[in-house]
Coordinates of C-alpha atoms in Angstrom, one line a residue:
M1 CA 40.4 14.4 -51.6
S2 CA 37.3 13.8 -53.9
A3 CA 35.1 16.9 -54.8
P4 CA 32.1 17.4 -52.5
T5 CA 28.9 15.9 -53.5
R6 CA 26.1 18.3 -54.9
I7 CA 23.1 18.9 -52.8
D8 CA 20.9 17.6 -55.7
E9 CA 23.1 14.5 -56.3
H10 CA 22.4 13.4 -52.6
Q11 CA 18.7 14.3 -52.7
Q12 CA 18.4 12.2 -55.7
A13 CA 20.2 9.4 -54.3
V14 CA 18.0 9.5 -51.1
R15 CA 14.9 9.4 -53.1
D16 CA 16.2 6.6 -55.2
L17 CA 17.0 4.3 -52.1
I18 CA 13.7 5.0 -50.5
A19 CA 11.4 4.4 -53.4
R20 CA 13.7 1.1 -54.2
I21 CA 13.3 -0.2 -50.8
A22 CA 9.8 1.2 -49.6
P23 CA 7.9 1.7 -53.1
R24 CA 4.9 3.7 -52.1
D25 CA 2.6 2.6 -54.8
L26 CA 3.2 -1.1 -53.2
A27 CA 2.3 0.0 -49.7
P28 CA -0.6 -2.0 -48.1
V29 CA -3.9 0.1 -47.9
E30 CA -6.0 0.8 -44.6
T31 CA -9.2 2.7 -43.7
V32 CA -9.2 5.3 -41.5
N33 CA -11.5 7.8 -39.9
L34 CA -11.2 11.4 -41.2
L35 CA -10.3 12.5 -37.7
D36 CA -7.3 10.4 -37.6
A37 CA -6.3 11.0 -41.3
T38 CA -4.2 14.0 -41.1
G39 CA -0.8 13.6 -43.0
R40 CA -1.9 10.5 -44.3
R41 CA -1.7 9.7 -48.1
L42 CA -4.8 8.7 -50.1
A43 CA -4.6 5.3 -51.7
A44 CA -7.1 5.9 -54.0
D45 CA -8.8 8.9 -56.1
V46 CA -12.0 10.0 -54.1
R47 CA -15.0 11.2 -55.8
S48 CA -17.7 13.3 -54.1
P49 CA -21.2 11.6 -53.9
I50 CA -23.0 14.5 -53.7
A51 CA -23.1 18.1 -55.0
I52 CA -21.8 20.8 -52.8
P53 CA -23.6 23.2 -52.4
A54 CA -26.6 20.4 -52.9
R55 CA -29.1 23.3 -53.3
D56 CA -29.1 26.9 -54.5
N57 CA -28.6 28.8 -51.7
S58 CA -27.9 32.6 -50.4
A59 CA -24.6 34.2 -50.3
M60 CA -26.2 37.3 -48.3
D61 CA -28.6 38.0 -45.4
G62 CA -31.5 39.6 -47.4
F63 CA -34.3 39.0 -49.3
A64 CA -35.1 36.2 -51.6
I65 CA -37.2 37.7 -54.9
S66 CA -38.2 37.0 -58.3
T67 CA -36.6 39.6 -60.7
D68 CA -40.0 39.2 -62.5
S69 CA -41.7 41.4 -59.8
T70 CA -39.1 44.2 -60.6
R71 CA -39.7 44.5 -64.5
S72 CA -42.2 47.0 -64.6
T73 CA -40.5 49.4 -62.0
A74 CA -38.1 52.1 -63.6
D75 CA -34.5 52.7 -61.8
G76 CA -34.9 55.1 -59.0
D77 CA -38.3 54.3 -58.4
R78 CA -39.3 52.4 -55.2
I79 CA -41.1 49.3 -55.1
T80 CA -42.9 47.7 -52.2
L81 CA -43.0 43.8 -51.8
K82 CA -45.2 41.9 -49.3
L83 CA -43.3 39.8 -47.0
G84 CA -43.7 35.8 -46.9
P85 CA -42.3 33.7 -44.0
I86 CA -38.4 34.0 -43.1
I87 CA -36.3 31.3 -44.6
A88 CA -33.4 30.2 -42.1
A89 CA -30.4 27.7 -42.9
G90 CA -31.4 24.0 -42.8
H91 CA -35.1 24.7 -43.5
D92 CA -37.0 23.6 -46.4
P93 CA -37.5 27.1 -48.2
G94 CA -41.1 26.1 -50.1
V95 CA -41.9 28.2 -52.6
L96 CA -42.0 32.2 -53.3
E97 CA -45.2 33.4 -54.2
P98 CA -45.3 36.0 -57.0
H99 CA -44.8 39.7 -56.0
T100 CA -43.7 38.7 -52.4
A101 CA -40.2 38.7 -50.9
R102 CA -38.9 36.6 -48.3
A103 CA -36.3 37.3 -45.6
I104 CA -33.5 34.7 -45.8
M105 CA -30.4 33.8 -44.1
T106 CA -26.8 33.3 -45.5
G107 CA -26.7 29.8 -46.5
A108 CA -30.0 29.1 -46.6
A109 CA -31.6 27.2 -49.4
T110 CA -33.6 29.7 -52.0
P111 CA -37.3 29.0 -52.5
E112 CA -38.9 27.9 -55.5
G113 CA -39.5 31.1 -58.2
C114 CA -36.5 32.8 -56.4
D115 CA -33.9 34.0 -58.7
A116 CA -32.1 37.1 -56.7
I117 CA -31.3 38.0 -53.2
V118 CA -31.6 41.6 -52.2
P119 CA -29.0 42.3 -49.3
V120 CA -31.1 43.6 -46.2
E121 CA -29.2 46.9 -46.2
E122 CA -30.6 47.8 -49.8
T123 CA -33.9 47.9 -48.4
D124 CA -35.9 50.3 -46.0
L125 CA -35.5 47.6 -43.4
G126 CA -31.8 48.3 -43.2
R127 CA -30.8 45.2 -40.8
F128 CA -32.3 42.5 -39.1
A129 CA -33.6 42.6 -35.6
Q130 CA -32.3 39.6 -33.7
I131 CA -35.0 37.2 -33.5
A132 CA -35.8 35.5 -30.3
A133 CA -35.0 31.5 -29.9
L134 CA -37.2 29.9 -32.2
R135 CA -39.8 26.9 -31.0
P136 CA -40.8 23.9 -33.4
E137 CA -44.5 25.5 -33.5
D138 CA -42.7 28.6 -35.4
T139 CA -42.2 26.6 -38.7
G140 CA -44.8 27.2 -41.2
A141 CA -46.6 25.2 -43.5
D142 CA -44.0 26.1 -46.3
G143 CA -41.0 25.7 -44.1
G144 CA -40.6 29.3 -43.1
L145 CA -40.5 30.6 -39.7
N146 CA -43.0 32.7 -37.9
D147 CA -42.2 35.4 -35.4
H148 CA -43.8 34.3 -32.2
R149 CA -43.4 37.4 -30.6
T150 CA -45.5 39.7 -32.7
G151 CA -47.5 36.9 -34.5
D152 CA -46.3 38.2 -37.6
A153 CA -46.0 35.3 -40.5
S154 CA -43.1 37.3 -42.1
G155 CA -41.0 36.5 -39.2
I156 CA -39.3 39.8 -38.8
G157 CA -42.1 41.8 -37.2
A158 CA -42.9 43.6 -40.6
E159 CA -45.5 43.0 -43.6
A160 CA -43.6 44.3 -46.5
I161 CA -40.4 46.0 -47.6
T162 CA -39.8 48.8 -49.7
I163 CA -36.5 48.8 -52.3
T164 CA -35.4 51.7 -54.3
L165 CA -34.5 49.8 -57.6
G166 CA -31.4 49.8 -59.4
P167 CA -30.2 47.7 -62.5
Q168 CA -28.8 45.4 -59.9
H169 CA -32.0 44.4 -58.6
R170 CA -33.1 42.9 -62.3
E171 CA -29.7 40.7 -62.6
V172 CA -30.8 37.2 -62.2
G173 CA -28.7 35.1 -59.8
R174 CA -27.3 38.0 -57.8
F175 CA -26.1 36.8 -54.5
I176 CA -27.2 32.9 -55.2
R177 CA -24.6 30.4 -54.7
R178 CA -25.7 27.9 -57.3
A179 CA -25.8 24.0 -56.5
G180 CA -22.6 22.4 -57.6
S181 CA -20.7 25.6 -57.8
D182 CA -18.0 24.2 -55.3
T183 CA -18.0 20.5 -56.1
E184 CA -20.3 18.5 -58.6
A185 CA -21.6 15.0 -57.8
G186 CA -18.9 12.6 -59.3
D187 CA -16.1 14.9 -59.4
V188 CA -12.8 13.9 -58.0
A189 CA -12.3 15.6 -54.6
A190 CA -9.0 14.5 -54.1
R191 CA -6.4 12.2 -56.2
A192 CA -4.6 9.2 -55.1
G193 CA -1.3 10.0 -53.5
T194 CA -2.4 13.3 -52.3
V195 CA -1.5 14.0 -48.4
L196 CA -4.5 14.6 -46.2
T197 CA -4.5 18.2 -44.8
P198 CA -7.0 19.8 -42.3
R199 CA -8.3 21.6 -45.5
L200 CA -8.6 18.7 -47.4
I201 CA -10.3 16.5 -44.6
G202 CA -12.9 19.4 -44.1
H203 CA -13.6 19.2 -47.9
L204 CA -14.1 15.4 -47.7
A205 CA -16.4 15.7 -44.6
S206 CA -18.5 18.2 -46.6
V207 CA -19.3 15.8 -49.0
G208 CA -20.4 13.3 -46.6
L209 CA -17.1 11.0 -46.1
Q210 CA -16.4 9.8 -42.5
S211 CA -13.7 7.6 -43.5
V212 CA -10.7 7.3 -46.4
E213 CA -8.7 4.7 -47.8
V214 CA -4.8 5.3 -47.1
T215 CA -1.4 3.9 -48.0
E216 CA 0.5 2.4 -44.7
R217 CA 2.7 4.7 -43.3
L218 CA 6.4 4.1 -43.9
R219 CA 7.8 2.6 -40.6
A220 CA 11.0 4.0 -39.2
V221 CA 13.5 3.4 -36.4
V222 CA 15.7 6.3 -35.2
V223 CA 19.3 5.8 -34.0
S224 CA 21.2 8.0 -31.6
T225 CA 24.7 7.3 -31.3
G226 CA 27.9 8.0 -29.5
A227 CA 29.1 7.5 -25.7
E228 CA 28.9 11.3 -25.1
L229 CA 25.1 10.8 -24.9
G230 CA 23.6 10.5 -21.2
E231 CA 23.5 12.6 -18.1
G232 CA 27.0 11.9 -16.6
A233 CA 30.0 13.8 -16.2
G234 CA 31.0 15.1 -19.7
Q235 CA 27.8 13.7 -21.2
V236 CA 25.3 15.6 -23.2
R237 CA 21.6 14.8 -23.6
D238 CA 20.1 13.3 -26.5
A239 CA 18.4 15.9 -28.5
N240 CA 18.4 14.1 -31.8
G241 CA 16.4 11.1 -31.0
P242 CA 13.3 13.1 -29.9
A243 CA 13.8 15.9 -32.6
L244 CA 14.2 13.3 -35.3
V245 CA 11.4 11.1 -34.1
T246 CA 8.9 13.9 -33.9
A247 CA 10.3 15.6 -37.3
L248 CA 9.4 12.3 -39.3
R249 CA 6.2 12.2 -37.9
E250 CA 5.4 15.3 -38.9
M251 CA 6.5 14.3 -42.1
G252 CA 3.9 11.4 -42.3
V253 CA 6.4 8.8 -41.2
D254 CA 5.7 6.5 -38.6
A255 CA 8.6 6.6 -36.3
V256 CA 7.8 3.5 -34.3
R257 CA 11.3 3.3 -32.3
C258 CA 13.9 5.4 -30.7
V259 CA 17.0 3.9 -29.6
R260 CA 20.4 5.1 -28.2
V261 CA 23.7 3.5 -28.5
G262 CA 27.0 4.1 -27.4
D263 CA 30.5 3.6 -29.5
D264 CA 30.7 -0.2 -29.9
P265 CA 29.5 -0.7 -33.1
R266 CA 28.7 -4.5 -32.7
A267 CA 26.2 -3.2 -30.0
L268 CA 25.0 -0.8 -32.7
I269 CA 24.4 -3.8 -35.1
D270 CA 22.6 -5.8 -32.2
T271 CA 20.6 -3.2 -31.1
V272 CA 19.2 -2.3 -34.5
T273 CA 18.7 -5.9 -35.5
M274 CA 16.2 -6.4 -32.5
A275 CA 14.5 -3.0 -33.2
L276 CA 13.9 -4.1 -36.6
R277 CA 12.6 -7.7 -35.5
E278 CA 10.3 -6.1 -33.2
T279 CA 9.0 -3.1 -35.5
G280 CA 9.0 -4.5 -38.9
A281 CA 10.7 -0.8 -39.8
Q282 CA 11.7 -0.3 -43.5
L283 CA 13.6 3.0 -42.8
I284 CA 16.6 3.7 -40.1
V285 CA 17.5 7.2 -39.6
S286 CA 20.7 7.7 -37.4
S287 CA 22.5 10.4 -36.0
G288 CA 26.5 10.8 -35.4
G289 CA 29.0 8.3 -36.4
V290 CA 29.5 9.5 -39.7
S291 CA 32.6 11.9 -39.6
A292 CA 36.3 11.2 -39.8
G293 CA 37.1 11.1 -36.5
A294 CA 38.7 8.3 -34.7
V295 CA 35.4 7.1 -33.1
E296 CA 32.6 6.8 -35.5
P297 CA 30.6 3.7 -34.7
I298 CA 28.2 3.9 -37.8
R299 CA 31.6 4.2 -40.2
Q300 CA 33.1 1.2 -38.1
A301 CA 29.8 -1.0 -38.1
A302 CA 29.9 -0.8 -41.6
R303 CA 33.3 -2.1 -41.9
L304 CA 32.9 -5.0 -39.5
E305 CA 33.6 -8.2 -41.3
G306 CA 30.1 -9.8 -42.2
S307 CA 28.0 -6.6 -41.4
P308 CA 24.8 -6.6 -42.3
L309 CA 25.2 -2.8 -42.9
R310 CA 26.6 -1.5 -46.3
L311 CA 27.1 2.3 -46.5
A312 CA 28.5 4.8 -48.7
F313 CA 30.1 7.9 -46.9
H314 CA 30.5 11.2 -48.5
T315 CA 30.9 14.7 -47.5
V316 CA 27.8 17.2 -49.6
A317 CA 28.8 20.6 -50.3
M318 CA 26.4 22.0 -47.4
Q319 CA 26.9 23.9 -43.9
P320 CA 25.8 22.6 -41.8
G321 CA 25.3 18.9 -42.7
G322 CA 28.2 18.0 -44.7
P323 CA 29.1 14.4 -43.8
Q324 CA 26.4 12.1 -44.6
G325 CA 25.7 8.5 -45.1
L326 CA 23.5 6.3 -47.5
G327 CA 23.0 2.6 -47.8
V328 CA 21.0 -0.7 -46.7
F329 CA 20.8 -2.8 -43.7
T330 CA 20.0 -6.6 -44.5
R331 CA 17.9 -8.5 -42.4
S332 CA 18.5 -12.2 -41.6
S333 CA 15.5 -12.9 -44.1
G334 CA 17.6 -11.0 -46.8
E335 CA 15.1 -8.2 -47.1
E336 CA 16.8 -4.6 -47.0
V337 CA 16.1 -1.8 -45.2
A338 CA 17.1 1.8 -46.1
W339 CA 19.6 3.5 -43.7
I340 CA 20.2 7.0 -44.1
A341 CA 23.1 8.3 -41.6
L342 CA 22.9 11.8 -40.5
P343 CA 25.6 14.0 -38.9
G344 CA 25.3 14.1 -35.0
N345 CA 25.3 17.9 -34.5
P346 CA 21.6 18.5 -33.6
V347 CA 21.4 21.5 -36.4
S348 CA 23.3 19.3 -39.0
A349 CA 20.8 16.6 -38.2
L350 CA 17.7 18.5 -38.5
V351 CA 18.6 20.5 -41.4
S352 CA 19.8 17.4 -43.3
L353 CA 16.4 15.7 -42.5
E354 CA 14.7 18.6 -44.1
M355 CA 16.9 19.0 -47.2
F356 CA 17.2 15.4 -48.0
V357 CA 14.5 13.2 -46.2
R358 CA 11.3 15.4 -46.6
Q359 CA 10.5 14.8 -50.0
A360 CA 12.0 11.4 -50.3
V361 CA 9.4 10.2 -48.0
G362 CA 6.7 11.8 -49.6
A363 CA 6.1 14.9 -47.4
S364 CA 4.8 18.1 -48.8
A365 CA 7.7 20.5 -50.0
R366 CA 8.5 23.4 -47.6
P367 CA 7.4 26.8 -49.3
R368 CA 10.5 28.7 -50.6
V369 CA 10.3 32.6 -51.3
R370 CA 12.8 34.8 -52.2
L371 CA 13.2 37.8 -49.4
E372 CA 15.6 40.5 -48.2
V373 CA 17.9 39.2 -45.5
R374 CA 19.1 41.0 -42.2
T375 CA 22.3 40.1 -40.9
Q376 CA 22.3 39.9 -37.0
T377 CA 24.4 43.4 -36.5
G378 CA 23.7 45.0 -40.0
E379 CA 27.6 44.0 -40.4
D380 CA 28.5 41.8 -43.3
E381 CA 28.8 37.9 -42.5
A382 CA 30.9 35.3 -44.1
S383 CA 29.8 32.1 -45.8
P384 CA 32.0 29.4 -46.8
P385 CA 33.3 29.1 -50.6
G386 CA 32.2 26.2 -52.3
R387 CA 29.3 25.3 -50.0
T388 CA 25.6 26.2 -49.7
Q389 CA 25.3 27.7 -46.0
I390 CA 21.9 26.9 -44.7
R391 CA 21.4 29.7 -41.9
R392 CA 18.4 30.0 -39.5
G393 CA 16.2 33.1 -39.7
R394 CA 13.0 34.6 -38.4
I395 CA 10.4 36.2 -40.7
Q396 CA 9.8 39.9 -39.7
T397 CA 6.8 42.2 -40.0
D398 CA 8.2 43.9 -43.1
S399 CA 8.6 40.7 -44.9
T400 CA 12.3 40.4 -44.4
V401 CA 14.3 37.7 -42.7
R402 CA 16.6 38.6 -39.7
L403 CA 19.4 35.8 -39.3
V404 CA 19.3 34.0 -35.8
G405 CA 22.6 32.9 -34.4
G406 CA 25.5 32.0 -35.8
P407 CA 26.4 29.2 -38.4
G408 CA 27.4 26.7 -35.8
S409 CA 25.8 23.3 -36.1
H410 CA 25.4 23.2 -32.2
L411 CA 23.3 26.0 -31.8
L412 CA 20.1 24.3 -31.3
G413 CA 18.2 27.0 -29.7
A414 CA 18.9 29.4 -32.5
L415 CA 17.1 26.7 -34.7
A416 CA 14.4 26.5 -32.1
L417 CA 13.7 30.2 -32.4
A418 CA 13.8 30.3 -36.1
D419 CA 10.9 30.0 -38.5
A420 CA 12.9 29.8 -41.7
L421 CA 16.0 28.4 -43.1
V422 CA 18.0 30.9 -45.5
I423 CA 19.9 29.2 -48.3
I424 CA 23.0 31.0 -49.1
P425 CA 24.4 29.9 -52.4
A426 CA 27.8 28.0 -52.7
D427 CA 29.4 30.9 -54.9
T428 CA 28.5 33.9 -52.1
T429 CA 31.4 34.1 -49.8
T430 CA 29.8 37.2 -48.2
I431 CA 26.4 37.9 -46.9
H432 CA 25.6 41.9 -47.1
D433 CA 22.6 43.3 -45.0
R434 CA 19.4 43.0 -47.1
D435 CA 20.9 40.9 -49.8
S436 CA 18.4 38.7 -51.4
F437 CA 18.1 34.8 -50.7
E438 CA 15.9 31.8 -51.3
V439 CA 14.1 31.0 -48.1
M440 CA 12.5 27.8 -46.7
V441 CA 9.7 28.6 -44.5
L442 CA 9.3 26.1 -41.6
T443 CA 5.9 27.2 -40.4

């Protein structure tokens, strides 16, 4: 019996296969709306057409001043500044007159002549009373806002503010966000190949983009095998099909078809041939039929005379998910489709997808951290020698991880409760309560 394949060896084999069959740098390009771009991969660098912020703006609710007006007053003394019109976000701020302060809201553009912001709590005013709804006629000639309740041009019901000066009030640039401090016009906002996350989409929207060029998704067909799948006596419902389809879609793969076949290897070939003809998929992900039993349709289909399916089968030094298959299905046109054959137990299939397929299809790697692990009962638990054991766990509020369920590959309910996978090294045979292990975070 040959030695089991190392995890990293199988990971590399899966990456190499998908890169050869469906190289992403040659994938067709399409333009999509930002709202539909989550999880897609940028086809080219995206440069910002504008600076963000576009203008200097206030980082505080306070008063726009010129530090020149504070130069002649000593620290600890009080200074009174006449109030000009209020400046709200979205309005043209106009000009700050000498020896004047203007109330300004967070995010509002600073007026010409302003070089610092004094927070409202540092003035005798203390806070801004809520201003009533503003009407169009409340906008002053310089873009400020008048207070229609009091008739006061300052917009806050006062004619002046008083500040007890400190050295901070002479600091040029205090509480001012400079134009371009986030992004300069012409900066690369995102690199080609980057996966579009909600955070990145928000950034691209902020620079004025409404659509982006992305590479076409890798298309996949998911195949569940086994006569045991169904709702009859002695059968089990298919969990792998829905789970693998949605997991692949979360990884950015367009899982375009999910089919189910029994134990007939020729029916398997015919079903896959039809699915590929109708979908043009470049990848097949199957579950089941790869072990050493008497009825293994994937193995048997690969051994049929003249079979378009060529797979290599081996055992990876991992539990669950030991039996694996990898190879190609050749269409009648001669074009090859990558085939990744996963084991049939639901936990084995999903863990294998995470360990071997996620990064091969270009999805972002799951975060990994080292944490203390709590066993289920506080007692020692066994781990198989020579195999990396992947256990399900839940991250606790004290930043430990508690194991959920046993190691059995049929315990899908435990995986459903888990938000982490605990990676127990192959040289560990006993898991002690509060041992530290690498943890893959699933959420």
